[in-house]
Amino acid sequence: MRSMIKTNAAVKPTEWLGRIPIHVGIIMDGNGRWALNRGLPRIEGHRRGVEALRITVCAAIEFGLRYLTVYSFSAENWSRPVEEVSDLMGLLKRFIRNDLAELQRAGVKIKVIGDRANLNPDILAILQEAEAATCGNARLTLVVAFNYGSRQEIAAAARVMAAKAAAGLIDAAEIDADLLTQHLDTAGIPDPDLIIRTSGEQRLSNFLMWQAAYSEFVFLPIHWPDFDRQALADALAQFSARERRFGGVTLSPEGAKVGG
Ligand code: FPP
């Protein structure tokens, strides 16, 4: 991967290394606007978006993240013009084909989340191949959210639990947040500590809604193709300065409550 990255030596991780999140989720938004601003076709924005993704994976490894989840295609993205959907599918296929060997060498495990029913067989095959080829890796897990929607994921988990209850495999009274978590596509993956969204939009757009209950959010004004190592470093520095209470309180040394 290293050969592909545009390094920016200005930021040394040791200068800001504080608390490094285990899991970062990214909503890679703004490819279309990046292209529009330059008078280029939208596909060019997506192409540059793939470049930014490569850079980000390298930086995530360098900074010691364990999980990186990227929103590559939402369940709602099918409503885009047919040519753009086809371009995005082509880019995903090419990314996996061209980069699989390097991802493998870099110790990246690929995990795909999202609805696999009704996917084009060649896309399905390529996603499965990427997962199978990298399943033994442990340095960074790159979770690719593809044909993914949080509401659909939660509804699917509810359907499976309802079927198990009807078959007498579980008692409906046992269904709680932990059991539902175990039935999500992300079962076994820790919740994201930090979610980054580019392009200035400030919403989740059906991304990891259940898992983001206690995530910190960093919204960046730049469009995704401009995201790089420095931008990730800045977002991690913001995360490091945040105090996370997970619904509890912070106690001062004397035991007084200092937060809500
Ligand atoms: C949002 O920009 C981006 C997407 C819908 C797709 C993101 C895809 C990539 C970065 C490339 C393919 C991914 C992989 C894993 C190879 P937008 O089109 O909504 O931008 P806009 O809001 O400015 O129109």
PDB file of C-alpha atoms and ligand atoms in Angstrom:
ATOM      1  CA  MET A   1       0.000   0.000   0.000  1.00  0.00           C
ATOM      2  CA  ARG A   2       2.827   2.328   0.843  1.00  0.00           C
ATOM      3  CA  SER A   3       3.846   2.841  -2.739  1.00  0.00           C
ATOM      4  CA  MET A   4       0.471   4.416  -3.480  1.00  0.00           C
ATOM      5  CA  ILE A   5       0.252   6.909  -0.663  1.00  0.00           C
ATOM      6  CA  LYS A   6       0.829  10.623  -0.960  1.00  0.00           C
ATOM      7  CA  THR A   7       2.611  11.028   2.354  1.00  0.00           C
ATOM      8  CA  ASN A   8       2.457  14.276   4.212  1.00  0.00           C
ATOM      9  CA  ALA A   9       5.341  14.126   6.599  1.00  0.00           C
ATOM     10  CA  ALA A  10       4.147  17.312   8.350  1.00  0.00           C
ATOM     11  CA  VAL A  11       2.195  15.283  10.873  1.00  0.00           C
ATOM     12  CA  LYS A  12       4.065  12.793  13.002  1.00  0.00           C
ATOM     13  CA  PRO A  13       1.706  10.543  14.949  1.00  0.00           C
ATOM     14  CA  THR A  14       3.874  10.904  18.036  1.00  0.00           C
ATOM     15  CA  GLU A  15       3.099  14.639  18.108  1.00  0.00           C
ATOM     16  CA  TRP A  16      -0.580  14.099  18.748  1.00  0.00           C
ATOM     17  CA  LEU A  17      -0.895  10.446  19.708  1.00  0.00           C
ATOM     18  CA  GLY A  18      -3.266  10.505  22.581  1.00  0.00           C
ATOM     19  CA  ARG A  19      -6.158   8.169  22.779  1.00  0.00           C
ATOM     20  CA  ILE A  20      -6.338   6.302  19.474  1.00  0.00           C
ATOM     21  CA  PRO A  21      -9.813   5.003  18.624  1.00  0.00           C
ATOM     22  CA  ILE A  22     -10.098   1.288  17.993  1.00  0.00           C
ATOM     23  CA  HIS A  23     -12.780   1.683  15.362  1.00  0.00           C
ATOM     24  CA  VAL A  24     -13.399   4.612  13.003  1.00  0.00           C
ATOM     25  CA  GLY A  25     -16.365   4.801  10.636  1.00  0.00           C
ATOM     26  CA  ILE A  26     -16.280   7.110   7.630  1.00  0.00           C
ATOM     27  CA  ILE A  27     -19.104   8.516   5.532  1.00  0.00           C
ATOM     28  CA  MET A  28     -17.173   9.342   2.380  1.00  0.00           C
ATOM     29  CA  ASP A  29     -19.367  12.177   1.138  1.00  0.00           C
ATOM     30  CA  GLY A  30     -18.897  14.902  -1.453  1.00  0.00           C
ATOM     31  CA  ASN A  31     -17.428  13.088  -4.454  1.00  0.00           C
ATOM     32  CA  GLY A  32     -20.071  14.565  -6.778  1.00  0.00           C
ATOM     33  CA  ARG A  33     -19.608  18.114  -5.519  1.00  0.00           C
ATOM     34  CA  TRP A  34     -15.819  17.794  -5.706  1.00  0.00           C
ATOM     35  CA  ALA A  35     -16.177  16.910  -9.388  1.00  0.00           C
ATOM     36  CA  LEU A  36     -18.841  19.540 -10.089  1.00  0.00           C
ATOM     37  CA  ASN A  37     -16.633  22.273  -8.595  1.00  0.00           C
ATOM     38  CA  ARG A  38     -13.964  21.334 -11.138  1.00  0.00           C
ATOM     39  CA  GLY A  39     -16.272  20.951 -14.130  1.00  0.00           C
ATOM     40  CA  LEU A  40     -15.607  17.194 -14.175  1.00  0.00           C
ATOM     41  CA  PRO A  41     -18.045  14.302 -14.494  1.00  0.00           C
ATOM     42  CA  ARG A  42     -19.245  12.791 -11.198  1.00  0.00           C
ATOM     43  CA  ILE A  43     -17.391   9.543 -11.923  1.00  0.00           C
ATOM     44  CA  GLU A  44     -14.118  11.473 -11.686  1.00  0.00           C
ATOM     45  CA  GLY A  45     -15.078  12.444  -8.130  1.00  0.00           C
ATOM     46  CA  HIS A  46     -15.707   8.791  -7.288  1.00  0.00           C
ATOM     47  CA  ARG A  47     -12.383   7.795  -8.903  1.00  0.00           C
ATOM     48  CA  ARG A  48     -10.541  10.316  -6.774  1.00  0.00           C
ATOM     49  CA  GLY A  49     -12.602   9.021  -3.856  1.00  0.00           C
ATOM     50  CA  VAL A  50     -11.044   5.591  -4.322  1.00  0.00           C
ATOM     51  CA  GLU A  51      -7.594   7.234  -4.215  1.00  0.00           C
ATOM     52  CA  ALA A  52      -8.543   8.943  -0.950  1.00  0.00           C
ATOM     53  CA  LEU A  53      -9.680   5.577   0.398  1.00  0.00           C
ATOM     54  CA  ARG A  54      -6.300   4.011  -0.413  1.00  0.00           C
ATOM     55  CA  ILE A  55      -4.508   6.829   1.378  1.00  0.00           C
ATOM     56  CA  THR A  56      -6.859   6.490   4.350  1.00  0.00           C
ATOM     57  CA  VAL A  57      -6.302   2.732   4.687  1.00  0.00           C
ATOM     58  CA  CYS A  58      -2.529   3.303   4.764  1.00  0.00           C
ATOM     59  CA  ALA A  59      -2.889   6.062   7.348  1.00  0.00           C
ATOM     60  CA  ALA A  60      -5.258   3.944   9.455  1.00  0.00           C
ATOM     61  CA  ILE A  61      -2.614   1.215   9.583  1.00  0.00           C
ATOM     62  CA  GLU A  62       0.103   3.727  10.383  1.00  0.00           C
ATOM     63  CA  PHE A  63      -1.931   5.288  13.196  1.00  0.00           C
ATOM     64  CA  GLY A  64      -2.809   1.919  14.712  1.00  0.00           C
ATOM     65  CA  LEU A  65      -6.571   1.750  14.134  1.00  0.00           C
ATOM     66  CA  ARG A  66      -7.929  -1.789  14.341  1.00  0.00           C
ATOM     67  CA  TYR A  67     -11.205  -1.308  12.431  1.00  0.00           C
ATOM     68  CA  LEU A  68     -12.076   1.106   9.640  1.00  0.00           C
ATOM     69  CA  THR A  69     -15.630   1.021   8.314  1.00  0.00           C
ATOM     70  CA  VAL A  70     -16.362   2.869   5.069  1.00  0.00           C
ATOM     71  CA  TYR A  71     -19.800   3.603   3.657  1.00  0.00           C
ATOM     72  CA  SER A  72     -19.186   2.639   0.049  1.00  0.00           C
ATOM     73  CA  PHE A  73     -22.736   2.158  -1.233  1.00  0.00           C
ATOM     74  CA  SER A  74     -25.932   2.651   0.729  1.00  0.00           C
ATOM     75  CA  ALA A  75     -29.147   0.702   0.289  1.00  0.00           C
ATOM     76  CA  GLU A  76     -30.625   3.991  -0.975  1.00  0.00           C
ATOM     77  CA  ASN A  77     -27.872   4.621  -3.584  1.00  0.00           C
ATOM     78  CA  TRP A  78     -29.671   2.359  -6.101  1.00  0.00           C
ATOM     79  CA  SER A  79     -31.943   5.332  -6.799  1.00  0.00           C
ATOM     80  CA  ARG A  80     -29.043   7.152  -8.529  1.00  0.00           C
ATOM     81  CA  PRO A  81     -28.892   7.251 -12.338  1.00  0.00           C
ATOM     82  CA  VAL A  82     -28.125   3.810 -13.815  1.00  0.00           C
ATOM     83  CA  GLU A  83     -24.781   4.964 -15.282  1.00  0.00           C
ATOM     84  CA  GLU A  84     -23.573   6.272 -11.916  1.00  0.00           C
ATOM     85  CA  VAL A  85     -24.587   3.028 -10.145  1.00  0.00           C
ATOM     86  CA  SER A  86     -22.740   1.083 -12.823  1.00  0.00           C
ATOM     87  CA  ASP A  87     -19.661   3.334 -12.444  1.00  0.00           C
ATOM     88  CA  LEU A  88     -19.670   2.797  -8.670  1.00  0.00           C
ATOM     89  CA  MET A  89     -19.940  -0.997  -9.100  1.00  0.00           C
ATOM     90  CA  GLY A  90     -17.044  -0.889 -11.578  1.00  0.00           C
ATOM     91  CA  LEU A  91     -14.911   1.101  -9.141  1.00  0.00           C
ATOM     92  CA  LEU A  92     -15.597  -1.314  -6.302  1.00  0.00           C
ATOM     93  CA  LYS A  93     -14.688  -4.278  -8.504  1.00  0.00           C
ATOM     94  CA  ARG A  94     -11.507  -2.587  -9.698  1.00  0.00           C
ATOM     95  CA  PHE A  95     -10.537  -1.530  -6.181  1.00  0.00           C
ATOM     96  CA  ILE A  96     -10.757  -5.110  -4.942  1.00  0.00           C
ATOM     97  CA  ARG A  97      -9.110  -6.607  -8.029  1.00  0.00           C
ATOM     98  CA  ASN A  98      -6.234  -4.115  -8.144  1.00  0.00           C
ATOM     99  CA  ASP A  99      -5.630  -3.694  -4.443  1.00  0.00           C
ATOM    100  CA  LEU A 100      -6.382  -7.104  -2.976  1.00  0.00           C
ATOM    101  CA  ALA A 101      -2.782  -8.307  -3.120  1.00  0.00           C
ATOM    102  CA  GLU A 102      -1.483  -5.138  -1.450  1.00  0.00           C
ATOM    103  CA  LEU A 103      -4.208  -5.187   1.168  1.00  0.00           C
ATOM    104  CA  GLN A 104      -3.241  -8.783   1.833  1.00  0.00           C
ATOM    105  CA  ARG A 105       0.449  -7.883   2.181  1.00  0.00           C
ATOM    106  CA  ALA A 106      -0.444  -5.028   4.521  1.00  0.00           C
ATOM    107  CA  GLY A 107      -2.334  -7.449   6.810  1.00  0.00           C
ATOM    108  CA  VAL A 108      -5.782  -6.028   6.078  1.00  0.00           C
ATOM    109  CA  LYS A 109      -8.800  -8.210   6.663  1.00  0.00           C
ATOM    110  CA  ILE A 110     -11.809  -7.301   4.523  1.00  0.00           C
ATOM    111  CA  LYS A 111     -15.301  -7.712   5.910  1.00  0.00           C
ATOM    112  CA  VAL A 112     -18.394  -6.710   3.987  1.00  0.00           C
ATOM    113  CA  ILE A 113     -21.601  -5.626   5.709  1.00  0.00           C
ATOM    114  CA  GLY A 114     -24.950  -4.993   4.025  1.00  0.00           C
ATOM    115  CA  ASP A 115     -27.648  -6.962   2.266  1.00  0.00           C
ATOM    116  CA  ARG A 116     -26.215  -9.581  -0.100  1.00  0.00           C
ATOM    117  CA  ALA A 117     -29.568 -10.839  -1.409  1.00  0.00           C
ATOM    118  CA  ASN A 118     -30.171  -9.911  -5.061  1.00  0.00           C
ATOM    119  CA  LEU A 119     -26.645  -8.615  -5.621  1.00  0.00           C
ATOM    120  CA  ASN A 120     -25.200  -9.055  -9.078  1.00  0.00           C
ATOM    121  CA  PRO A 121     -23.414 -12.479  -8.952  1.00  0.00           C
ATOM    122  CA  ASP A 122     -20.058 -11.092 -10.100  1.00  0.00           C
ATOM    123  CA  ILE A 123     -20.100  -8.406  -7.383  1.00  0.00           C
ATOM    124  CA  LEU A 124     -21.097 -10.992  -4.790  1.00  0.00           C
ATOM    125  CA  ALA A 125     -18.310 -13.324  -5.923  1.00  0.00           C
ATOM    126  CA  ILE A 126     -15.670 -10.614  -5.759  1.00  0.00           C
ATOM    127  CA  LEU A 127     -16.754  -9.530  -2.264  1.00  0.00           C
ATOM    128  CA  GLN A 128     -16.716 -13.133  -1.053  1.00  0.00           C
ATOM    129  CA  GLU A 129     -13.305 -13.714  -2.610  1.00  0.00           C
ATOM    130  CA  ALA A 130     -11.897 -10.646  -0.865  1.00  0.00           C
ATOM    131  CA  GLU A 131     -13.273 -11.807   2.484  1.00  0.00           C
ATOM    132  CA  ALA A 132     -12.013 -15.367   2.045  1.00  0.00           C
ATOM    133  CA  ALA A 133      -8.546 -14.301   0.873  1.00  0.00           C
ATOM    134  CA  THR A 134      -7.980 -11.943   3.799  1.00  0.00           C
ATOM    135  CA  CYS A 135      -9.794 -13.748   6.635  1.00  0.00           C
ATOM    136  CA  GLY A 136      -6.522 -14.684   8.355  1.00  0.00           C
ATOM    137  CA  ASN A 137      -5.263 -11.085   8.590  1.00  0.00           C
ATOM    138  CA  ALA A 138      -5.382  -9.173  11.839  1.00  0.00           C
ATOM    139  CA  ARG A 139      -3.643  -5.817  11.490  1.00  0.00           C
ATOM    140  CA  LEU A 140      -6.613  -3.740  10.346  1.00  0.00           C
ATOM    141  CA  THR A 141     -10.141  -4.865   9.547  1.00  0.00           C
ATOM    142  CA  LEU A 142     -11.514  -2.851   6.631  1.00  0.00           C
ATOM    143  CA  VAL A 143     -15.282  -3.098   6.902  1.00  0.00           C
ATOM    144  CA  VAL A 144     -16.899  -2.216   3.584  1.00  0.00           C
ATOM    145  CA  ALA A 145     -20.539  -1.193   4.006  1.00  0.00           C
ATOM    146  CA  PHE A 146     -22.001  -2.155   0.651  1.00  0.00           C
ATOM    147  CA  ASN A 147     -25.736  -2.143  -0.120  1.00  0.00           C
ATOM    148  CA  TYR A 148     -25.916  -1.251   3.547  1.00  0.00           C
ATOM    149  CA  GLY A 149     -28.615   0.506   5.532  1.00  0.00           C
ATOM    150  CA  SER A 150     -28.875   0.526   9.297  1.00  0.00           C
ATOM    151  CA  ARG A 151     -32.664   0.281   9.404  1.00  0.00           C
ATOM    152  CA  GLN A 152     -32.580  -2.697   7.032  1.00  0.00           C
ATOM    153  CA  GLU A 153     -29.828  -4.325   9.137  1.00  0.00           C
ATOM    154  CA  ILE A 154     -31.841  -3.912  12.366  1.00  0.00           C
ATOM    155  CA  ALA A 155     -35.039  -5.155  10.693  1.00  0.00           C
ATOM    156  CA  ALA A 156     -33.182  -8.229   9.367  1.00  0.00           C
ATOM    157  CA  ALA A 157     -31.831  -8.961  12.867  1.00  0.00           C
ATOM    158  CA  ALA A 158     -35.363  -8.644  14.274  1.00  0.00           C
ATOM    159  CA  ARG A 159     -36.669 -11.066  11.630  1.00  0.00           C
ATOM    160  CA  VAL A 160     -34.026 -13.668  12.503  1.00  0.00           C
ATOM    161  CA  MET A 161     -34.732 -13.346  16.229  1.00  0.00           C
ATOM    162  CA  ALA A 162     -38.494 -13.583  15.639  1.00  0.00           C
ATOM    163  CA  ALA A 163     -37.971 -16.754  13.579  1.00  0.00           C
ATOM    164  CA  LYS A 164     -35.778 -18.237  16.325  1.00  0.00           C
ATOM    165  CA  ALA A 165     -38.403 -17.388  18.936  1.00  0.00           C
ATOM    166  CA  ALA A 166     -41.145 -18.967  16.798  1.00  0.00           C
ATOM    167  CA  ALA A 167     -39.006 -22.113  16.445  1.00  0.00           C
ATOM    168  CA  GLY A 168     -38.508 -22.228  20.208  1.00  0.00           C
ATOM    169  CA  LEU A 169     -34.748 -21.638  19.909  1.00  0.00           C
ATOM    170  CA  ILE A 170     -34.862 -18.496  22.031  1.00  0.00           C
ATOM    171  CA  ASP A 171     -37.359 -17.078  24.485  1.00  0.00           C
ATOM    172  CA  ALA A 172     -38.777 -13.738  23.250  1.00  0.00           C
ATOM    173  CA  ALA A 173     -38.313 -12.402  26.790  1.00  0.00           C
ATOM    174  CA  GLU A 174     -34.518 -12.872  26.393  1.00  0.00           C
ATOM    175  CA  ILE A 175     -34.338 -10.391  23.507  1.00  0.00           C
ATOM    176  CA  ASP A 176     -32.325  -7.432  24.680  1.00  0.00           C
ATOM    177  CA  ALA A 177     -29.792  -4.964  23.248  1.00  0.00           C
ATOM    178  CA  ASP A 178     -26.916  -7.463  23.543  1.00  0.00           C
ATOM    179  CA  LEU A 179     -28.789 -10.201  21.687  1.00  0.00           C
ATOM    180  CA  LEU A 180     -29.825  -7.804  18.937  1.00  0.00           C
ATOM    181  CA  THR A 181     -26.196  -6.642  18.623  1.00  0.00           C
ATOM    182  CA  GLN A 182     -25.146 -10.262  18.121  1.00  0.00           C
ATOM    183  CA  HIS A 183     -27.589 -10.551  15.190  1.00  0.00           C
ATOM    184  CA  LEU A 184     -26.335  -7.504  13.292  1.00  0.00           C
ATOM    185  CA  ASP A 185     -23.934  -7.732  10.331  1.00  0.00           C
ATOM    186  CA  THR A 186     -21.360  -6.129  12.633  1.00  0.00           C
ATOM    187  CA  ALA A 187     -21.549  -8.912  15.268  1.00  0.00           C
ATOM    188  CA  GLY A 188     -18.111  -9.309  16.812  1.00  0.00           C
ATOM    189  CA  ILE A 189     -16.939  -5.856  15.692  1.00  0.00           C
ATOM    190  CA  PRO A 190     -16.641  -3.248  18.452  1.00  0.00           C
ATOM    191  CA  ASP A 191     -18.850  -0.162  18.124  1.00  0.00           C
ATOM    192  CA  PRO A 192     -17.222   2.747  16.297  1.00  0.00           C
ATOM    193  CA  ASP A 193     -15.502   5.138  18.682  1.00  0.00           C
ATOM    194  CA  LEU A 194     -15.433   7.858  16.062  1.00  0.00           C
ATOM    195  CA  ILE A 195     -17.500   8.587  12.970  1.00  0.00           C
ATOM    196  CA  ILE A 196     -16.163  11.039  10.412  1.00  0.00           C
ATOM    197  CA  ARG A 197     -18.283  12.575   7.666  1.00  0.00           C
ATOM    198  CA  THR A 198     -16.845  14.747   4.963  1.00  0.00           C
ATOM    199  CA  SER A 199     -18.521  17.398   2.777  1.00  0.00           C
ATOM    200  CA  GLY A 200     -19.998  19.503   5.566  1.00  0.00           C
ATOM    201  CA  GLU A 201     -23.213  17.474   5.880  1.00  0.00           C
ATOM    202  CA  GLN A 202     -24.028  16.604   9.479  1.00  0.00           C
ATOM    203  CA  ARG A 203     -26.175  13.480   9.527  1.00  0.00           C
ATOM    204  CA  LEU A 204     -25.816   9.688   9.737  1.00  0.00           C
ATOM    205  CA  SER A 205     -27.772   8.797   6.576  1.00  0.00           C
ATOM    206  CA  ASN A 206     -28.672   5.286   7.774  1.00  0.00           C
ATOM    207  CA  PHE A 207     -25.033   4.422   8.647  1.00  0.00           C
ATOM    208  CA  LEU A 208     -24.323   2.323  11.783  1.00  0.00           C
ATOM    209  CA  MET A 209     -27.197   3.958  13.675  1.00  0.00           C
ATOM    210  CA  TRP A 210     -27.407   1.258  16.356  1.00  0.00           C
ATOM    211  CA  GLN A 211     -23.638   0.950  16.703  1.00  0.00           C
ATOM    212  CA  ALA A 212     -23.122   4.741  16.890  1.00  0.00           C
ATOM    213  CA  ALA A 213     -25.034   5.158  20.178  1.00  0.00           C
ATOM    214  CA  TYR A 214     -21.904   6.460  21.947  1.00  0.00           C
ATOM    215  CA  SER A 215     -19.687   7.366  19.002  1.00  0.00           C
ATOM    216  CA  GLU A 216     -18.003  10.725  18.770  1.00  0.00           C
ATOM    217  CA  PHE A 217     -18.643  12.626  15.550  1.00  0.00           C
ATOM    218  CA  VAL A 218     -16.291  14.757  13.499  1.00  0.00           C
ATOM    219  CA  PHE A 219     -17.786  16.610  10.549  1.00  0.00           C
ATOM    220  CA  LEU A 220     -15.275  17.993   8.093  1.00  0.00           C
ATOM    221  CA  PRO A 221     -15.958  20.708   5.502  1.00  0.00           C
ATOM    222  CA  ILE A 222     -13.751  19.075   2.855  1.00  0.00           C
ATOM    223  CA  HIS A 223     -15.088  16.741   0.164  1.00  0.00           C
ATOM    224  CA  TRP A 224     -14.053  13.089   0.312  1.00  0.00           C
ATOM    225  CA  PRO A 225     -11.524  13.189  -2.591  1.00  0.00           C
ATOM    226  CA  ASP A 226      -9.545  15.778  -0.590  1.00  0.00           C
ATOM    227  CA  PHE A 227      -9.393  13.592   2.512  1.00  0.00           C
ATOM    228  CA  ASP A 228      -5.855  12.447   3.308  1.00  0.00           C
ATOM    229  CA  ARG A 229      -3.480  11.400   6.057  1.00  0.00           C
ATOM    230  CA  GLN A 230      -3.457  14.904   7.534  1.00  0.00           C
ATOM    231  CA  ALA A 231      -7.266  15.050   7.619  1.00  0.00           C
ATOM    232  CA  LEU A 232      -7.397  11.696   9.432  1.00  0.00           C
ATOM    233  CA  ALA A 233      -4.732  12.904  11.853  1.00  0.00           C
ATOM    234  CA  ASP A 234      -6.766  16.068  12.549  1.00  0.00           C
ATOM    235  CA  ALA A 235      -9.950  14.066  13.149  1.00  0.00           C
ATOM    236  CA  LEU A 236      -8.082  11.717  15.511  1.00  0.00           C
ATOM    237  CA  ALA A 237      -6.665  14.703  17.373  1.00  0.00           C
ATOM    238  CA  GLN A 238     -10.221  16.050  17.840  1.00  0.00           C
ATOM    239  CA  PHE A 239     -11.316  12.638  19.093  1.00  0.00           C
ATOM    240  CA  SER A 240      -8.410  12.508  21.506  1.00  0.00           C
ATOM    241  CA  ALA A 241      -9.512  15.800  23.079  1.00  0.00           C
ATOM    242  CA  ARG A 242     -13.088  14.612  23.683  1.00  0.00           C
ATOM    243  CA  GLU A 243     -14.296  13.264  26.993  1.00  0.00           C
ATOM    244  CA  ARG A 244     -16.455  10.169  26.618  1.00  0.00           C
ATOM    245  CA  ARG A 245     -18.832   9.346  29.432  1.00  0.00           C
ATOM    246  CA  PHE A 246     -21.056   6.664  27.862  1.00  0.00           C
ATOM    247  CA  GLY A 247     -24.096   8.068  29.699  1.00  0.00           C
ATOM    248  CA  GLY A 248     -22.264   8.159  33.028  1.00  0.00           C
ATOM    249  CA  VAL A 249     -20.609  11.030  34.825  1.00  0.00           C
ATOM    250  CA  THR A 250     -17.060  12.146  35.387  1.00  0.00           C
ATOM    251  CA  LEU A 251     -16.122  12.419  39.021  1.00  0.00           C
ATOM    252  CA  SER A 252     -13.669  15.028  40.223  1.00  0.00           C
ATOM    253  CA  PRO A 253     -10.916  13.788  42.565  1.00  0.00           C
ATOM    254  CA  GLU A 254     -13.223  14.719  45.481  1.00  0.00           C
ATOM    255  CA  GLY A 255     -16.024  12.632  43.995  1.00  0.00           C
ATOM    256  CA  ALA A 256     -18.216  15.565  42.834  1.00  0.00           C
ATOM    257  CA  LYS A 257     -20.085  15.235  39.564  1.00  0.00           C
ATOM    258  CA  VAL A 258     -18.492  17.362  36.865  1.00  0.00           C
ATOM    259  CA  GLY A 259     -20.401  16.299  33.802  1.00  0.00           C
ATOM    260  CA  GLY A 260     -23.784  15.074  32.643  1.00  0.00           C
TER     261      GLY A 260
HETATM  262  C1  FPP B   1     -20.776  10.104  -1.695  1.00  0.00           C
HETATM  263  O1  FPP B   1     -20.513  11.135  -2.602  1.00  0.00           O
HETATM  264  C2  FPP B   1     -20.041   8.912  -2.066  1.00  0.00           C
HETATM  265  C3  FPP B   1     -20.610   7.730  -2.497  1.00  0.00           C
HETATM  266  C4  FPP B   1     -22.062   7.543  -2.667  1.00  0.00           C
HETATM  267  C5  FPP B   1     -19.805   6.573  -2.848  1.00  0.00           C
HETATM  268  C6  FPP B   1     -18.483   6.469  -2.171  1.00  0.00           C
HETATM  269  C7  FPP B   1     -17.648   5.619  -3.023  1.00  0.00           C
HETATM  270  C8  FPP B   1     -16.326   5.711  -3.202  1.00  0.00           C
HETATM  271  C9  FPP B   1     -15.441   6.594  -2.441  1.00  0.00           C
HETATM  272  C10 FPP B   1     -15.667   4.873  -4.220  1.00  0.00           C
HETATM  273  C11 FPP B   1     -16.006   3.441  -4.248  1.00  0.00           C
HETATM  274  C12 FPP B   1     -15.795   2.703  -2.968  1.00  0.00           C
HETATM  275  C13 FPP B   1     -14.968   1.661  -2.804  1.00  0.00           C
HETATM  276  C14 FPP B   1     -14.981   0.868  -1.514  1.00  0.00           C
HETATM  277  C15 FPP B   1     -14.033   1.256  -3.833  1.00  0.00           C
HETATM  278  P1  FPP B   1     -21.727  11.738  -3.428  1.00  0.00           P
HETATM  279  O2  FPP B   1     -21.746  11.122  -4.765  1.00  0.00           O
HETATM  280  O3  FPP B   1     -23.009  11.569  -2.658  1.00  0.00           O
HETATM  281  O4  FPP B   1     -21.312  13.234  -3.495  1.00  0.00           O
HETATM  282  P2  FPP B   1     -22.294  14.494  -3.537  1.00  0.00           P
HETATM  283  O5  FPP B   1     -23.108  14.469  -2.274  1.00  0.00           O
HETATM  284  O6  FPP B   1     -21.356  15.648  -3.594  1.00  0.00           O
HETATM  285  O7  FPP B   1     -23.116  14.340  -4.773  1.00  0.00           O
END
